[in-house]
PDB file of C-alpha atoms in Angstrom:
ATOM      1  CA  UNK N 248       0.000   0.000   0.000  1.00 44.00           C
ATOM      2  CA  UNK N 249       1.204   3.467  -0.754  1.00 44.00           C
ATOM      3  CA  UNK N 250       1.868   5.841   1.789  1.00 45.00           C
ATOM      4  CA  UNK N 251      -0.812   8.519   0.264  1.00 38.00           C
ATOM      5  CA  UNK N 252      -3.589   5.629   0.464  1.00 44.00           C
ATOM      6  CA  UNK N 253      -2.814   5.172   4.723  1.00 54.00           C
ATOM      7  CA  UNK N 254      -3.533   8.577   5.631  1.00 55.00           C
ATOM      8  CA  UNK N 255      -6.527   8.611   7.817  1.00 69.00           C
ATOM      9  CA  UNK N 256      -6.718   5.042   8.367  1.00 85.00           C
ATOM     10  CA  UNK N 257      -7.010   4.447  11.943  1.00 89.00           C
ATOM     11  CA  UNK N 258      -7.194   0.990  13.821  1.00 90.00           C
ATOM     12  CA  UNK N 259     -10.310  -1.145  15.362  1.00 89.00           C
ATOM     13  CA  UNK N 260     -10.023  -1.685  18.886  1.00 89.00           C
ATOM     14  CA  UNK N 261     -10.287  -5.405  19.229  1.00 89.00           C
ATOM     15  CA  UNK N 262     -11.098  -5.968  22.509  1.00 83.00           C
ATOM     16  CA  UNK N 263     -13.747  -3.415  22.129  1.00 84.00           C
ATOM     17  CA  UNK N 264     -15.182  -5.276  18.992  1.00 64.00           C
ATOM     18  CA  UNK N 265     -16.699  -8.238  20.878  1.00 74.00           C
ATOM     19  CA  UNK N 266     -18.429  -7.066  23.838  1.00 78.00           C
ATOM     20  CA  UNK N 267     -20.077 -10.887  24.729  1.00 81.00           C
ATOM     21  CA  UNK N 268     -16.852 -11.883  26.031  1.00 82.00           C
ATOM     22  CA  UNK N 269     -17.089 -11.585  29.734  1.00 82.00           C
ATOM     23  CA  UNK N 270     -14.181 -12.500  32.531  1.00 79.00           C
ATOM     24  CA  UNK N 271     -16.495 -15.027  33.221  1.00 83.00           C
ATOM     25  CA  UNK N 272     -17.248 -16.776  30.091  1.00 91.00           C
ATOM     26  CA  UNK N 273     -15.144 -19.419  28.668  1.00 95.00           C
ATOM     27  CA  UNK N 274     -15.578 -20.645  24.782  1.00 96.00           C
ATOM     28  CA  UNK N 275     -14.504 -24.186  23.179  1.00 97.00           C
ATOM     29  CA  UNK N 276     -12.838 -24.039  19.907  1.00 97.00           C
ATOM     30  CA  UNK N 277      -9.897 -26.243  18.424  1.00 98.00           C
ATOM     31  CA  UNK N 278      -6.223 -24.550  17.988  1.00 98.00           C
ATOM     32  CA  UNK N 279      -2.915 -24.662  16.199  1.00 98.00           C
ATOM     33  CA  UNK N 280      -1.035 -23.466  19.307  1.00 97.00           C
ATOM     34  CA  UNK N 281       2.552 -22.424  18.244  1.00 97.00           C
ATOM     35  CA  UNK N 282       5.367 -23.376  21.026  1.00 95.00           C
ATOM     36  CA  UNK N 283       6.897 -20.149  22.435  1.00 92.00           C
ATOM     37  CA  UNK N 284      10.046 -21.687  21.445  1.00 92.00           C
ATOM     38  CA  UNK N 285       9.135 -22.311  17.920  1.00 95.00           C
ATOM     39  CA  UNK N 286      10.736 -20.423  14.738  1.00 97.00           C
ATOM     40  CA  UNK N 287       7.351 -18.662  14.835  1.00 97.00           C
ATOM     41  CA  UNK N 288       7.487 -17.144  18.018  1.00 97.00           C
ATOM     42  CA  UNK N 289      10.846 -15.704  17.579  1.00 96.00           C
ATOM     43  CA  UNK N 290      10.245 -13.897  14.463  1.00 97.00           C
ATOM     44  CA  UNK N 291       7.153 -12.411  16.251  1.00 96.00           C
ATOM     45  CA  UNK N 292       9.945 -11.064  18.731  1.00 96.00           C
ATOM     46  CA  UNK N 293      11.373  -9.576  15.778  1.00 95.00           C
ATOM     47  CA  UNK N 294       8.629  -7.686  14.634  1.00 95.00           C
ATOM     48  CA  UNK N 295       7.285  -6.642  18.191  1.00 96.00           C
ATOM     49  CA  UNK N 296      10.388  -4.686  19.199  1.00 94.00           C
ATOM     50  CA  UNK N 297       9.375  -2.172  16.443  1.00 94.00           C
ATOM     51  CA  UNK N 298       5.577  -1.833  17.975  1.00 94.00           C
ATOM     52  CA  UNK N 299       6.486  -0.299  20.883  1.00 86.00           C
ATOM     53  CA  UNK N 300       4.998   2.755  19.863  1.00 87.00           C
ATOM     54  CA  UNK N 301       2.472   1.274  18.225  1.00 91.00           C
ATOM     55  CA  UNK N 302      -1.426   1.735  19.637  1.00 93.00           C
ATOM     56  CA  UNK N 303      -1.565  -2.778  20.583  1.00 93.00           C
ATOM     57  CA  UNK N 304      -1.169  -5.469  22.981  1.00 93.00           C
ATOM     58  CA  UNK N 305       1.627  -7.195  22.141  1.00 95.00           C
ATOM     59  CA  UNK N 306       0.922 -10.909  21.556  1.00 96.00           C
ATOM     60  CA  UNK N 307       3.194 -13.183  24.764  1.00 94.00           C
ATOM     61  CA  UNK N 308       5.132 -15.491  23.540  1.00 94.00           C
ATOM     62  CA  UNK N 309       2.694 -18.647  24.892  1.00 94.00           C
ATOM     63  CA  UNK N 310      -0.338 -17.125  23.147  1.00 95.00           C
ATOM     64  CA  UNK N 311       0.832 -17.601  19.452  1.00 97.00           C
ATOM     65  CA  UNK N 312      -1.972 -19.489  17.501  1.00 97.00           C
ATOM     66  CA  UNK N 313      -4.135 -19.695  14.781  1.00 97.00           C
ATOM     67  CA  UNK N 314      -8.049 -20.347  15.333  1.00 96.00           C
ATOM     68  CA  UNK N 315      -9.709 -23.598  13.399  1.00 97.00           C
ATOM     69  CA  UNK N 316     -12.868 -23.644  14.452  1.00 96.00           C
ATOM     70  CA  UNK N 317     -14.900 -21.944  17.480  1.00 95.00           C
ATOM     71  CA  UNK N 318     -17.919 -24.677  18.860  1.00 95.00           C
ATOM     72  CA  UNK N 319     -19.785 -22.699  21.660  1.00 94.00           C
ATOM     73  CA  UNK N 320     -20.159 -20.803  25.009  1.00 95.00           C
ATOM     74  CA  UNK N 321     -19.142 -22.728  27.980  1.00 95.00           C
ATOM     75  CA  UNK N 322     -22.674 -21.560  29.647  1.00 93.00           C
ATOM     76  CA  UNK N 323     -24.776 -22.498  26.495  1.00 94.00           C
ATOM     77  CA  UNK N 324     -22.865 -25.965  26.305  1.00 96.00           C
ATOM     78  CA  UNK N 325     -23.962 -29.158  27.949  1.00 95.00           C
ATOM     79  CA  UNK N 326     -21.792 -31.960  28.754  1.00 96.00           C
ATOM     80  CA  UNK N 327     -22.560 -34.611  26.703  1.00 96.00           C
ATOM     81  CA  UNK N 328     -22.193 -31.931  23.999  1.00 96.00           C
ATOM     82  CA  UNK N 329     -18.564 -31.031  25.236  1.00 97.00           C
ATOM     83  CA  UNK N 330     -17.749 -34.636  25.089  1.00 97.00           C
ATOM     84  CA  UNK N 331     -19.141 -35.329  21.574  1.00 97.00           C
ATOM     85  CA  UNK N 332     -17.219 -32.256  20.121  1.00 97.00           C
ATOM     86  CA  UNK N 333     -14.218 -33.731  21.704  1.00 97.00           C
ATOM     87  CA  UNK N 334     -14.746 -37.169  20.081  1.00 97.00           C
ATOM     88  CA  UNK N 335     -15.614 -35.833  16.959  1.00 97.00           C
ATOM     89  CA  UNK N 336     -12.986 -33.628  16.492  1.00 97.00           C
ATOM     90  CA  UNK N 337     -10.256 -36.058  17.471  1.00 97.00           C
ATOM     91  CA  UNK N 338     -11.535 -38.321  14.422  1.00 97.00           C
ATOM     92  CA  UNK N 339     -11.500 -35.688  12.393  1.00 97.00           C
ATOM     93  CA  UNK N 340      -8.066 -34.333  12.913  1.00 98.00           C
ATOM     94  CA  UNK N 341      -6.741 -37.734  12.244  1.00 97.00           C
ATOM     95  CA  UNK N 342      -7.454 -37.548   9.116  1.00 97.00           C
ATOM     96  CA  UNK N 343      -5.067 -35.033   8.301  1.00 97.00           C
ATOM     97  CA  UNK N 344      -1.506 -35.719   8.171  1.00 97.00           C
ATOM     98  CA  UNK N 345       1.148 -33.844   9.687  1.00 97.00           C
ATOM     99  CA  UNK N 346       2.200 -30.883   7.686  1.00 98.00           C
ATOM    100  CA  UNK N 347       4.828 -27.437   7.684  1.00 98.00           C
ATOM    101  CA  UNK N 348       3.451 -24.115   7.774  1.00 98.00           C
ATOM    102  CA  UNK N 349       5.550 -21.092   7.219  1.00 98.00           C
ATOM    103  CA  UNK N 350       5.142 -17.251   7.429  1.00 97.00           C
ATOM    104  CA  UNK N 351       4.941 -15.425   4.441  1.00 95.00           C
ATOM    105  CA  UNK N 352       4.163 -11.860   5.238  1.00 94.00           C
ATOM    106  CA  UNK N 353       3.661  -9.140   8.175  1.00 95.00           C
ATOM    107  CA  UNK N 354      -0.014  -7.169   7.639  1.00 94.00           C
ATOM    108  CA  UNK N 355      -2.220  -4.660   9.106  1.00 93.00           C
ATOM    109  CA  UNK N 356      -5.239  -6.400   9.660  1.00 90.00           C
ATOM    110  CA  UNK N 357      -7.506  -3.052  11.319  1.00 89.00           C
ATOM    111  CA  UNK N 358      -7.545  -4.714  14.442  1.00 93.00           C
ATOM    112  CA  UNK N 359      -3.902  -6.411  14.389  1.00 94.00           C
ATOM    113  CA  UNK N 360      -1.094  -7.223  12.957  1.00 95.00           C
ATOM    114  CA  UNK N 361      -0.447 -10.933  11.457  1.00 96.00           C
ATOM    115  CA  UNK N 362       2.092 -13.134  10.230  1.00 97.00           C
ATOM    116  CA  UNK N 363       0.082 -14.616   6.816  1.00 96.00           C
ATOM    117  CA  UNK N 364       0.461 -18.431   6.865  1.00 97.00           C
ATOM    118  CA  UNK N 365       0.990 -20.672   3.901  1.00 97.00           C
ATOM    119  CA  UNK N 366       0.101 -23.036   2.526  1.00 97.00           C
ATOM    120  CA  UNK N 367      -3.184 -22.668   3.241  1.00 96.00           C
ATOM    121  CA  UNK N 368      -4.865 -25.916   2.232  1.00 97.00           C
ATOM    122  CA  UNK N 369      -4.218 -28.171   5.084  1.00 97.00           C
ATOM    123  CA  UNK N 370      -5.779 -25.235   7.197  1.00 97.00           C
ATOM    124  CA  UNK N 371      -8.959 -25.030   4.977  1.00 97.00           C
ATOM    125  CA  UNK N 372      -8.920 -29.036   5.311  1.00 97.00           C
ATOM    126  CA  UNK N 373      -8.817 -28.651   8.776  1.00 97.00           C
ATOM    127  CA  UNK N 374     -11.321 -26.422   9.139  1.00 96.00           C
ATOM    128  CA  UNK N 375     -13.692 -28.152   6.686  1.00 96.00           C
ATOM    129  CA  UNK N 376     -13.537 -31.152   8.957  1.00 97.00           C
ATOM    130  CA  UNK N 377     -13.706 -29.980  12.153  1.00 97.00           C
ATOM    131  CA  UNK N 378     -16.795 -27.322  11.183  1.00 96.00           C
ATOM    132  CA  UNK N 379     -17.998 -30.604  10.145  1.00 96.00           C
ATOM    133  CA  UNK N 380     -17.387 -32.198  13.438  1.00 96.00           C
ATOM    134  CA  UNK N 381     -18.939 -29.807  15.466  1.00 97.00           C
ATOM    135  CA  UNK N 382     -21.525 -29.878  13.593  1.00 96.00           C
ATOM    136  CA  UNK N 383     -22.576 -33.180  14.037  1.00 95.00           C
ATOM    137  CA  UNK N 384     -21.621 -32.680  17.745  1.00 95.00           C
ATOM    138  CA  UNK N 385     -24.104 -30.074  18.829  1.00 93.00           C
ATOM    139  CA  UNK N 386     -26.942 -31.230  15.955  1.00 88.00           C
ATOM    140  CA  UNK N 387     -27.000 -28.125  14.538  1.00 87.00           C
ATOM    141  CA  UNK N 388     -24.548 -26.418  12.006  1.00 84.00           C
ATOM    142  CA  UNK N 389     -21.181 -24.743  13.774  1.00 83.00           C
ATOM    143  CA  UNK N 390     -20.525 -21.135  14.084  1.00 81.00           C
ATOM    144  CA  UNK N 391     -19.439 -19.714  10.651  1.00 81.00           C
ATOM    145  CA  UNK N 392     -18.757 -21.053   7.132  1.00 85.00           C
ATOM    146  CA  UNK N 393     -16.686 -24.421   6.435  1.00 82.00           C
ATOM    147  CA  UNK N 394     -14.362 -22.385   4.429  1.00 85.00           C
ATOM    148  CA  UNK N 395     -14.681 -19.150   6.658  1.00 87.00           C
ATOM    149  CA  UNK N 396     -10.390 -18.951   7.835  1.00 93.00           C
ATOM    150  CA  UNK N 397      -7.642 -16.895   7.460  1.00 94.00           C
ATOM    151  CA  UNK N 398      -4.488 -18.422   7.549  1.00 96.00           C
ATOM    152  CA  UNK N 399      -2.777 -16.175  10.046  1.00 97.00           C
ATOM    153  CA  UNK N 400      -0.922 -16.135  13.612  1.00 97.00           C
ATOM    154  CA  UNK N 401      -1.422 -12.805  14.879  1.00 97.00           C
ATOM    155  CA  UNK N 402       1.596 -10.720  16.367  1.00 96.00           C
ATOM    156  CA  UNK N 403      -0.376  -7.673  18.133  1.00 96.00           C
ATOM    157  CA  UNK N 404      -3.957  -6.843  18.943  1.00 95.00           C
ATOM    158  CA  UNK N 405      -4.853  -3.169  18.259  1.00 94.00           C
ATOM    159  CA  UNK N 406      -6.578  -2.033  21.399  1.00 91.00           C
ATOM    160  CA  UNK N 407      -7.604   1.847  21.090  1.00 89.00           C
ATOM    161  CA  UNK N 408      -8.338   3.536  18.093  1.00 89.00           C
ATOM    162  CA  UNK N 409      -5.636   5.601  16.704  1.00 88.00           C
ATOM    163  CA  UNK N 410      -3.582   6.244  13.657  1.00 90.00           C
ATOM    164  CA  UNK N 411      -2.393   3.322  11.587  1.00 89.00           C
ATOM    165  CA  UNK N 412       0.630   5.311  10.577  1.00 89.00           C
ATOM    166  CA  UNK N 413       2.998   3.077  12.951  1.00 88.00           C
ATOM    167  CA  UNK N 414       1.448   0.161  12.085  1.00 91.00           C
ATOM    168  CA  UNK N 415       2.177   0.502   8.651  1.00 91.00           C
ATOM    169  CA  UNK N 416       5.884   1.820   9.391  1.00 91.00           C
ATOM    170  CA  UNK N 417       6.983  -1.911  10.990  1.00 92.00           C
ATOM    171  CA  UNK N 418       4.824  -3.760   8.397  1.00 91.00           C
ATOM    172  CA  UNK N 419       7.184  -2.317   5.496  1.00 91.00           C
ATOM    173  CA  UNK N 420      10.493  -2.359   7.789  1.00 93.00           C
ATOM    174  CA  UNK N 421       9.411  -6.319   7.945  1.00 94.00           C
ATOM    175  CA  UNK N 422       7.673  -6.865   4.318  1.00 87.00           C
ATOM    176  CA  UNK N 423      10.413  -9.134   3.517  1.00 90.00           C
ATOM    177  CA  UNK N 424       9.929 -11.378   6.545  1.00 93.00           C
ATOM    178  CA  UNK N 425       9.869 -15.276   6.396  1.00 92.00           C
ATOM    179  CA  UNK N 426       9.741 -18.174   8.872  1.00 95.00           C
ATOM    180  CA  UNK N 427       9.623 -22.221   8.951  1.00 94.00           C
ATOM    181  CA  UNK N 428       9.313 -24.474   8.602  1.00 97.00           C
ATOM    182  CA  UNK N 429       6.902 -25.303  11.652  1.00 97.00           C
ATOM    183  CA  UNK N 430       6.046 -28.671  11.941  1.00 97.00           C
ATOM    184  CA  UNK N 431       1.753 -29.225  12.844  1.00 98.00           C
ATOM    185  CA  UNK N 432       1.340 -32.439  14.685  1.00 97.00           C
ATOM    186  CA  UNK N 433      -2.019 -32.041  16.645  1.00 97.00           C
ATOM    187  CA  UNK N 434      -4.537 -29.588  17.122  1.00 98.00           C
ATOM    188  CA  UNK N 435      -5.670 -28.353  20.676  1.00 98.00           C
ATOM    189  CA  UNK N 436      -9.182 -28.388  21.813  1.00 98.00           C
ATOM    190  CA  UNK N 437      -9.441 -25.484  24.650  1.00 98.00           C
ATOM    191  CA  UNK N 438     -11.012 -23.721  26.885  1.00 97.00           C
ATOM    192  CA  UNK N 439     -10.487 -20.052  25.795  1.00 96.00           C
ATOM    193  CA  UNK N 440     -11.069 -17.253  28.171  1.00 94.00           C
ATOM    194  CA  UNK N 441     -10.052 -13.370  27.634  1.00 89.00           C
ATOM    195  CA  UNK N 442      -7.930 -11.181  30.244  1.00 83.00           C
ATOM    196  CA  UNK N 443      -7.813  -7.643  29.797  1.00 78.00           C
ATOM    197  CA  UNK N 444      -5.757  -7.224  26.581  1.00 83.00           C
ATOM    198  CA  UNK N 445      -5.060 -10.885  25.905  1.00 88.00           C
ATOM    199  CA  UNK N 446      -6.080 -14.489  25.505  1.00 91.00           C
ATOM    200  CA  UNK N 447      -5.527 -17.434  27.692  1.00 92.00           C
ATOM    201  CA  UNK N 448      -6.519 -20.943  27.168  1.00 96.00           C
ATOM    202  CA  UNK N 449      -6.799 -23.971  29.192  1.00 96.00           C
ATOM    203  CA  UNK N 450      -6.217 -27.382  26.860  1.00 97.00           C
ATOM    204  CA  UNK N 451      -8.834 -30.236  26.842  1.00 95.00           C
ATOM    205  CA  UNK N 452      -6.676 -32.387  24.534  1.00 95.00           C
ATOM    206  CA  UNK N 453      -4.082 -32.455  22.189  1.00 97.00           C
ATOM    207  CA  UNK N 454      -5.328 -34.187  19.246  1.00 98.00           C
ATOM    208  CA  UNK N 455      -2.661 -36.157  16.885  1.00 97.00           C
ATOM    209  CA  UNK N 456      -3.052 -35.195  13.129  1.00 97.00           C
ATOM    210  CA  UNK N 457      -1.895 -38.750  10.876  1.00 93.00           C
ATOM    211  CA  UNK N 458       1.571 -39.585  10.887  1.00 87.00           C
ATOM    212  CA  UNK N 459       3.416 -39.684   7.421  1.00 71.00           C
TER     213      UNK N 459
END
């Protein structure tokens, strides 16, 4: 993007954008949670020392992930449907086999900054499946579309409205950036809860994808 076409663009507060999250409230969903020691995490250091200015919540290092597919309220949730989500998804992630990611660009994103992901279609397998799992789970069809994901991890959340301008300043310093590979082996089914400016998560299970 051309610096004459960023003037006036401002950020979306992201922790603002979803007011139903409560310090209370707790939602399932199945993650790609990368290790804080993982080639991924340290070129998010990279990037994050030049945000420091920047109007966002830098992402920790243990909070690095990329969302598959969100199945439901804690409170709205019972059991039995907990449990068949769980057993669903498991099936369903073995029938992926293990597979590299790597980080092929740094973007605004309104509300944050991300590292794009590629390649993308083990993701959109992923989610295909596992929207189909949960599905099945709760007898009624998941939240969003089968093919509703954006291959991302994201770096920062914005959280106040303000000018873009330094946003866009580290996204060209690091337009170049690349990262893998980074091995996925399972996805995580959690318990995902938000604290003030960031997300923590409590794992379920570690599902295996296939082995080659």
């Amino acid at each position: 993007m051309k610096k004459a076409s960023i003037i006036g663009i401002r950020t979306v507060d992201h922790w603002a954008a979803h007011p139903e999250w409560k310090p209370w409230r707790r939602h399932l969903a199945a993650y790609i949670v990368f290790e804080k020691s993982s080639v991924f995490a340290k070129a998010a250091k990279k990037v994050q020392a030049d945000l420091a200015d920047a109007p966002v919540a830098l992402c920790p290092p243990d909070s690095l992930h990329q969302t598959l597919q969100c199945a439901g309220w804690e409170d709205e949730l019972t059991f039995a449907q907990v449990e068949a989500v769980r057993r669903n998804a498991a099936a369903a992630v073995r029938r992926v086999t293990e597979f590299d990611l790597y980080v092929s660009s740094f973007e605004f994103a309104e509300d944050a900054v991300i590292f794009r992901l590629e390649p993308p279609e083990p993701l959109l397998e992923l989610k295909a499946l596992l929207h189909d799992a949960v599905s099945r789970a709760l007898g009624e069809r998941a939240e969003g579309e089968s093919d509703d994901i954006l291959p991302h991890m994201t770096v920062a959340y914005c959280n106040r409205a303000a000018d873009a301008g330094p946003l866009f300043a580290a996204v060209e310093k690091h337009s170049a950036i690349e990262a893998g590979p980074y091995r996925v082996k399972h996805v995580e089914l959690v318990w995902l809860s938000r604290e003030s400016d960031r997300y923590r998560w409590e794992t379920i299970e570690r599902m295996p994808l296939d082995e080659e």
